[in-house]
Amino acid sequence: MRLVTYRKGSSKPRVGALVDDAVLDLGALAADLARERGTVRRGRGGFPKTMLELIQGGADALAAAREALSHGEAVTKRDGVAALTERKLGALAAKVRLEAPIPRPARNVFCLGRNYKEHAAERGAEAPPHPVYFTKAPETVVAPGAKVIHHAATNELDYEVELAVVIGTAGHDIPRERALDHVFGYTIVNDVTARDLQKRHGQWFKGKSLDTFCPMGPVLVTADEIPDPQALSVAMRINGESRQSSHTSKMIFPVDECIAVLSLGFTILPGDVIATGTPEGVGAALGKFLKAGDKMEAEVERIGVLTNKIAAP
């Protein structure tokens, strides 16, 4: 499934599934299906109200989402997208506004630094012998299409396209061979960075955690659609110019190892987000920092394109 958090007009965020040019409202479809079966419950058929609740709901919630999606696809095939929208079971994708798949993670976003050898080299560093973790505050997360603020605090604003992993099952001391079993799905993160603050403070948190510095989306693709996270191309374009172009097979520490090491003596939880590092081609290495008006397009194969623009403070 290609799951989304979306709004239509001034409505509250809803959990949906993107199918072709339509967004199916999974909560409304679950309720509609319950009515058809004569098992009507209050609200939206008991369906999770947020993406985080869906993830935390485990196998039962995921099964309910798949069932609602199948019902929506059947309605669309039988009656067309127009009927879906008339019955308020979905909307044309062009008529909705996507939020980040998890608009406010429950905890900091976990991130990998220097997880591509070529990126480490362009930053003047050796490839690390062990995964290097840091975090970004959950308040940094913004939606596809949202403005990323060029805060006055930095003169060296930079981009980083990254494959992001969303955890579905809690665990600690997870064996590497079972690490991918704990994955709910995958999305894209743009690890926006103030390089001068990163250098000034030594620890990376400050330079990585200014407001709006974690665009996420546009969709959350369930793990069954990406059985091998090391088989994806990744790219970043700035104003249409290719800046980063690589492949997740080039990670120093693959996704399963990143999860296994992070979980040593530490419990990972459903809904945790892990950004897995960026390849070479960042602005700091090219001498091309971001400025107000720049358009960033972060792309990961089989997930899509996350687009955001830089705005002045």
Short mmCIF file of C-alpha atoms in Angstrom, two decimals:
data_model
loop_
_atom_site.label_atom_id
_atom_site.label_comp_id
_atom_site.label_asym_id
_atom_site.label_seq_id
_atom_site.Cartn_x
_atom_site.Cartn_y
_atom_site.Cartn_z
CA MET A 1 0.00 0.00 0.00
CA ARG A 2 0.98 3.61 -0.60
CA LEU A 3 -0.34 5.21 2.56
CA VAL A 4 -0.79 8.96 3.05
CA THR A 5 -1.92 11.43 5.66
CA TYR A 6 -4.01 14.07 3.90
CA ARG A 7 -6.45 16.92 4.30
CA LYS A 8 -9.32 18.01 2.13
CA GLY A 9 -10.19 21.66 2.63
CA SER A 10 -10.24 22.53 6.31
CA SER A 11 -10.92 18.98 7.47
CA LYS A 12 -8.82 17.19 10.06
CA PRO A 13 -6.00 14.98 8.76
CA ARG A 14 -7.17 11.59 7.48
CA VAL A 15 -5.40 8.33 6.73
CA GLY A 16 -5.64 7.33 3.11
CA ALA A 17 -4.16 5.18 0.38
CA LEU A 18 -2.97 6.62 -2.91
CA VAL A 19 -4.24 4.60 -5.89
CA ASP A 20 -3.50 6.06 -9.32
CA ASP A 21 -4.99 9.58 -9.29
CA ALA A 22 -7.23 9.09 -6.26
CA VAL A 23 -6.79 9.09 -2.50
CA LEU A 24 -9.03 6.53 -0.78
CA ASP A 25 -10.24 7.46 2.71
CA LEU A 26 -9.48 4.27 4.62
CA GLY A 27 -11.48 5.25 7.71
CA ALA A 28 -14.57 6.12 5.69
CA LEU A 29 -14.21 2.93 3.66
CA ALA A 30 -13.90 0.83 6.82
CA ALA A 31 -17.12 2.40 8.12
CA ASP A 32 -18.87 1.90 4.78
CA LEU A 33 -17.83 -1.74 4.73
CA ALA A 34 -19.10 -2.20 8.30
CA ARG A 35 -22.49 -0.76 7.27
CA GLU A 36 -22.70 -3.14 4.34
CA ARG A 37 -22.03 -6.05 6.67
CA GLY A 38 -24.47 -4.82 9.30
CA THR A 39 -21.71 -4.41 11.87
CA VAL A 40 -21.90 -0.63 12.16
CA ARG A 41 -19.89 0.91 14.96
CA ARG A 42 -19.58 4.51 16.03
CA GLY A 43 -17.29 6.86 14.19
CA ARG A 44 -15.29 5.61 11.24
CA GLY A 45 -15.79 1.88 11.69
CA GLY A 46 -13.29 1.78 14.55
CA PHE A 47 -10.48 2.52 12.12
CA PRO A 48 -7.34 4.29 13.46
CA LYS A 49 -7.62 8.06 13.21
CA THR A 50 -3.92 8.73 12.54
CA MET A 51 -1.06 7.04 10.75
CA LEU A 52 0.74 6.59 14.05
CA GLU A 53 -2.30 4.81 15.50
CA LEU A 54 -2.47 2.61 12.40
CA ILE A 55 1.18 1.60 12.80
CA GLN A 56 0.82 1.05 16.53
CA GLY A 57 -2.28 -1.07 15.90
CA GLY A 58 -0.11 -3.86 14.56
CA ALA A 59 -1.24 -6.70 12.31
CA ASP A 60 -4.95 -6.23 13.01
CA ALA A 61 -4.90 -2.55 12.03
CA LEU A 62 -2.86 -3.28 8.92
CA ALA A 63 -5.30 -6.02 7.92
CA ALA A 64 -8.20 -3.57 8.40
CA ALA A 65 -6.41 -1.04 6.18
CA ARG A 66 -5.92 -3.63 3.45
CA GLU A 67 -9.57 -4.65 3.68
CA ALA A 68 -10.71 -1.02 3.46
CA LEU A 69 -8.42 -0.48 0.48
CA SER A 70 -9.82 -3.54 -1.30
CA HIS A 71 -13.35 -2.25 -0.68
CA GLY A 72 -12.42 1.15 -2.11
CA GLU A 73 -10.84 -0.40 -5.18
CA ALA A 74 -13.97 -2.49 -5.74
CA VAL A 75 -16.20 0.60 -5.47
CA THR A 76 -13.95 2.49 -7.88
CA LYS A 77 -13.87 -0.35 -10.39
CA ARG A 78 -17.64 -0.77 -10.25
CA ASP A 79 -18.81 2.85 -10.07
CA GLY A 80 -15.81 5.02 -10.94
CA VAL A 81 -13.85 7.62 -9.01
CA ALA A 82 -16.74 10.09 -9.23
CA ALA A 83 -18.93 7.78 -7.16
CA LEU A 84 -16.14 7.41 -4.63
CA THR A 85 -15.96 11.18 -4.16
CA GLU A 86 -19.75 11.61 -4.12
CA ARG A 87 -20.03 9.08 -1.30
CA LYS A 88 -17.17 10.83 0.53
CA LEU A 89 -15.07 7.69 0.46
CA GLY A 90 -12.14 9.39 -1.21
CA ALA A 91 -11.06 12.26 -3.41
CA LEU A 92 -9.02 13.05 -6.48
CA ALA A 93 -5.37 13.35 -5.47
CA ALA A 94 -5.24 16.79 -7.09
CA LYS A 95 -7.96 18.01 -4.72
CA VAL A 96 -6.24 17.10 -1.44
CA ARG A 97 -3.21 18.35 0.47
CA LEU A 98 -0.70 15.78 1.64
CA GLU A 99 0.80 16.02 5.11
CA ALA A 100 3.93 14.19 6.19
CA PRO A 101 2.93 10.51 6.52
CA ILE A 102 3.59 10.81 10.27
CA PRO A 103 3.01 14.55 10.83
CA ARG A 104 4.38 14.46 14.37
CA PRO A 105 6.51 11.43 15.27
CA ALA A 106 6.20 10.36 18.89
CA ARG A 107 9.96 10.54 19.33
CA ASN A 108 12.93 12.19 17.67
CA VAL A 109 13.74 11.04 14.15
CA PHE A 110 16.79 8.76 14.33
CA CYS A 111 19.38 9.49 11.64
CA LEU A 112 22.54 7.90 10.26
CA GLY A 113 25.54 10.09 9.52
CA ARG A 114 28.17 9.29 6.91
CA ASN A 115 26.49 6.08 5.79
CA TYR A 116 27.78 6.34 2.21
CA LYS A 117 31.55 6.12 1.71
CA GLU A 118 31.58 8.77 -1.03
CA HIS A 119 29.67 11.23 1.15
CA ALA A 120 32.06 10.70 4.05
CA ALA A 121 34.98 11.36 1.69
CA GLU A 122 33.51 14.57 0.28
CA ARG A 123 33.10 15.83 3.88
CA GLY A 124 36.78 15.03 4.58
CA ALA A 125 36.10 12.01 6.78
CA GLU A 126 36.90 8.32 6.78
CA ALA A 127 34.13 5.77 6.47
CA PRO A 128 33.04 5.08 10.07
CA PRO A 129 33.68 1.61 11.55
CA HIS A 130 30.29 1.63 13.26
CA PRO A 131 26.95 3.33 12.49
CA VAL A 132 26.89 6.98 13.55
CA TYR A 133 23.52 7.98 15.01
CA PHE A 134 22.06 11.41 15.76
CA THR A 135 18.50 12.69 15.99
CA LYS A 136 16.24 15.43 14.69
CA ALA A 137 13.46 16.84 16.88
CA PRO A 138 9.94 15.73 15.87
CA GLU A 139 8.93 19.39 15.52
CA THR A 140 11.23 19.64 12.46
CA VAL A 141 8.92 17.43 10.37
CA VAL A 142 7.01 19.22 7.60
CA ALA A 143 4.81 18.11 4.73
CA PRO A 144 5.49 17.66 1.03
CA GLY A 145 5.17 21.09 -0.54
CA ALA A 146 5.72 22.90 2.76
CA LYS A 147 8.21 25.75 2.96
CA VAL A 148 11.61 25.07 4.46
CA ILE A 149 12.75 28.21 6.25
CA HIS A 150 16.21 29.63 5.57
CA HIS A 151 16.66 30.81 9.15
CA ALA A 152 18.85 33.83 9.77
CA ALA A 153 20.88 31.63 12.12
CA THR A 154 22.65 29.97 9.17
CA ASN A 155 24.55 31.03 6.07
CA GLU A 156 25.21 27.45 4.93
CA LEU A 157 21.88 25.74 4.31
CA ASP A 158 22.14 22.29 2.76
CA TYR A 159 20.02 19.34 1.55
CA GLU A 160 20.32 15.54 2.01
CA VAL A 161 18.04 13.02 0.31
CA GLU A 162 17.54 9.91 2.45
CA LEU A 163 15.57 6.67 2.47
CA ALA A 164 13.64 6.60 5.75
CA VAL A 165 12.52 3.45 7.56
CA VAL A 166 9.36 3.38 9.69
CA ILE A 167 9.34 0.77 12.44
CA GLY A 168 6.21 -1.36 12.82
CA THR A 169 7.07 -3.78 15.62
CA ALA A 170 8.82 -2.97 18.89
CA GLY A 171 11.97 -4.79 19.89
CA HIS A 172 15.41 -4.60 21.44
CA ASP A 173 18.61 -6.55 20.84
CA ILE A 174 17.16 -7.50 17.46
CA PRO A 175 19.24 -9.98 15.43
CA ARG A 176 20.22 -8.56 12.08
CA GLU A 177 18.62 -11.47 10.24
CA ARG A 178 15.25 -10.54 11.74
CA ALA A 179 15.61 -6.75 11.62
CA LEU A 180 13.52 -6.20 8.49
CA ASP A 181 10.63 -8.07 10.12
CA HIS A 182 10.27 -5.01 12.38
CA VAL A 183 9.79 -2.60 9.45
CA PHE A 184 6.32 -1.22 8.72
CA GLY A 185 7.34 0.68 5.60
CA TYR A 186 9.50 3.27 3.90
CA THR A 187 9.29 6.96 3.05
CA ILE A 188 11.63 9.82 2.09
CA VAL A 189 13.30 12.34 4.39
CA ASN A 190 15.22 15.43 3.33
CA ASP A 191 17.73 15.93 6.15
CA VAL A 192 18.03 19.72 5.78
CA THR A 193 21.16 20.92 7.57
CA ALA A 194 22.76 24.18 8.68
CA ARG A 195 26.38 23.25 8.02
CA ASP A 196 27.87 26.19 9.91
CA LEU A 197 25.83 25.33 13.02
CA GLN A 198 26.75 21.68 12.61
CA LYS A 199 30.44 22.59 12.68
CA ARG A 200 30.11 25.25 15.39
CA HIS A 201 28.40 23.02 17.94
CA GLY A 202 30.27 19.76 17.28
CA GLN A 203 27.27 17.59 18.06
CA TRP A 204 24.99 17.60 15.01
CA PHE A 205 21.64 18.06 16.77
CA LYS A 206 21.52 21.88 16.60
CA GLY A 207 22.45 22.14 12.93
CA LYS A 208 19.95 19.44 12.03
CA SER A 209 16.98 20.46 14.18
CA LEU A 210 15.92 23.96 13.25
CA ASP A 211 12.20 24.36 12.54
CA THR A 212 11.10 22.86 9.17
CA PHE A 213 14.38 20.95 8.71
CA CYS A 214 12.80 17.52 8.14
CA PRO A 215 10.51 17.35 5.11
CA MET A 216 8.97 13.87 4.96
CA GLY A 217 6.81 12.03 2.42
CA PRO A 218 5.04 12.08 0.08
CA VAL A 219 3.83 8.54 0.87
CA LEU A 220 4.58 5.70 3.27
CA VAL A 221 5.05 2.53 1.24
CA THR A 222 4.41 -0.66 3.19
CA ALA A 223 7.32 -3.05 3.52
CA ASP A 224 5.75 -5.76 1.35
CA GLU A 225 6.17 -3.48 -1.68
CA ILE A 226 9.90 -2.96 -0.99
CA PRO A 227 11.27 -6.36 0.04
CA ASP A 228 14.88 -5.20 -0.47
CA PRO A 229 15.63 -1.66 0.75
CA GLN A 230 19.15 -1.97 -0.68
CA ALA A 231 17.81 -2.03 -4.25
CA LEU A 232 16.65 1.58 -4.66
CA SER A 233 18.02 4.55 -6.56
CA VAL A 234 18.13 7.87 -4.70
CA ALA A 235 18.45 11.36 -6.16
CA MET A 236 18.23 15.05 -5.35
CA ARG A 237 17.55 17.87 -7.79
CA ILE A 238 17.84 21.57 -6.99
CA ASN A 239 15.95 23.82 -9.39
CA GLY A 240 15.99 20.89 -11.82
CA GLU A 241 19.77 20.39 -11.59
CA SER A 242 20.90 16.90 -10.56
CA ARG A 243 23.00 17.16 -7.39
CA GLN A 244 22.81 13.68 -5.86
CA SER A 245 22.42 10.41 -7.74
CA SER A 246 23.24 7.12 -6.07
CA HIS A 247 21.84 3.80 -4.89
CA THR A 248 20.99 2.33 -1.49
CA SER A 249 23.24 -0.66 -2.29
CA LYS A 250 26.12 1.74 -1.58
CA MET A 251 25.21 2.20 2.09
CA ILE A 252 28.09 1.31 4.40
CA PHE A 253 25.63 -0.08 6.92
CA PRO A 254 22.52 -1.57 5.29
CA VAL A 255 19.07 -1.01 6.75
CA ASP A 256 18.99 -4.31 8.64
CA GLU A 257 22.32 -3.58 10.32
CA CYS A 258 21.27 -0.02 11.19
CA ILE A 259 18.19 -1.37 12.96
CA ALA A 260 20.02 -4.18 14.71
CA VAL A 261 22.76 -1.92 16.09
CA LEU A 262 20.32 0.82 17.13
CA SER A 263 18.28 -1.76 19.06
CA LEU A 264 21.22 -2.99 21.14
CA GLY A 265 20.10 -2.33 24.70
CA PHE A 266 17.51 0.13 23.36
CA THR A 267 13.86 -0.54 22.55
CA ILE A 268 12.68 0.70 19.19
CA LEU A 269 8.96 1.41 19.00
CA PRO A 270 6.19 1.31 16.37
CA GLY A 271 6.24 4.61 14.51
CA ASP A 272 9.93 5.30 15.05
CA VAL A 273 11.53 6.83 11.95
CA ILE A 274 15.12 6.07 10.94
CA ALA A 275 16.72 8.16 8.18
CA THR A 276 19.48 6.04 6.69
CA GLY A 277 22.03 8.59 5.48
CA THR A 278 22.72 10.51 2.30
CA PRO A 279 25.05 9.91 -0.66
CA GLU A 280 27.61 12.29 -2.12
CA GLY A 281 26.68 15.54 -3.84
CA VAL A 282 25.64 17.75 -0.94
CA GLY A 283 25.83 21.51 -1.33
CA ALA A 284 28.72 21.90 1.12
CA ALA A 285 30.93 19.71 -1.08
CA LEU A 286 29.88 21.47 -4.29
CA GLY A 287 30.02 24.99 -2.85
CA LYS A 288 26.32 25.40 -3.66
CA PHE A 289 24.31 26.23 -0.57
CA LEU A 290 20.56 26.73 -0.67
CA LYS A 291 18.92 30.13 -0.97
CA ALA A 292 15.37 31.43 -0.73
CA GLY A 293 13.31 30.34 -3.74
CA ASP A 294 15.26 27.15 -4.42
CA LYS A 295 13.19 24.06 -5.23
CA MET A 296 14.34 20.74 -3.77
CA GLU A 297 13.20 17.42 -5.26
CA ALA A 298 14.25 14.40 -3.20
CA GLU A 299 13.51 11.14 -4.98
CA VAL A 300 13.71 7.49 -3.93
CA GLU A 301 12.80 4.72 -6.34
CA ARG A 302 9.42 3.04 -5.73
CA ILE A 303 8.43 5.76 -3.24
CA GLY A 304 8.22 8.97 -5.27
CA VAL A 305 9.40 12.57 -5.17
CA LEU A 306 9.38 14.81 -2.08
CA THR A 307 9.27 18.44 -3.22
CA ASN A 308 9.83 21.51 -1.02
CA LYS A 309 10.92 25.08 -1.56
CA ILE A 310 13.22 27.28 0.50
CA ALA A 311 11.61 30.38 1.98
CA ALA A 312 13.13 33.44 3.62
CA PRO A 313 12.63 33.82 7.39
#
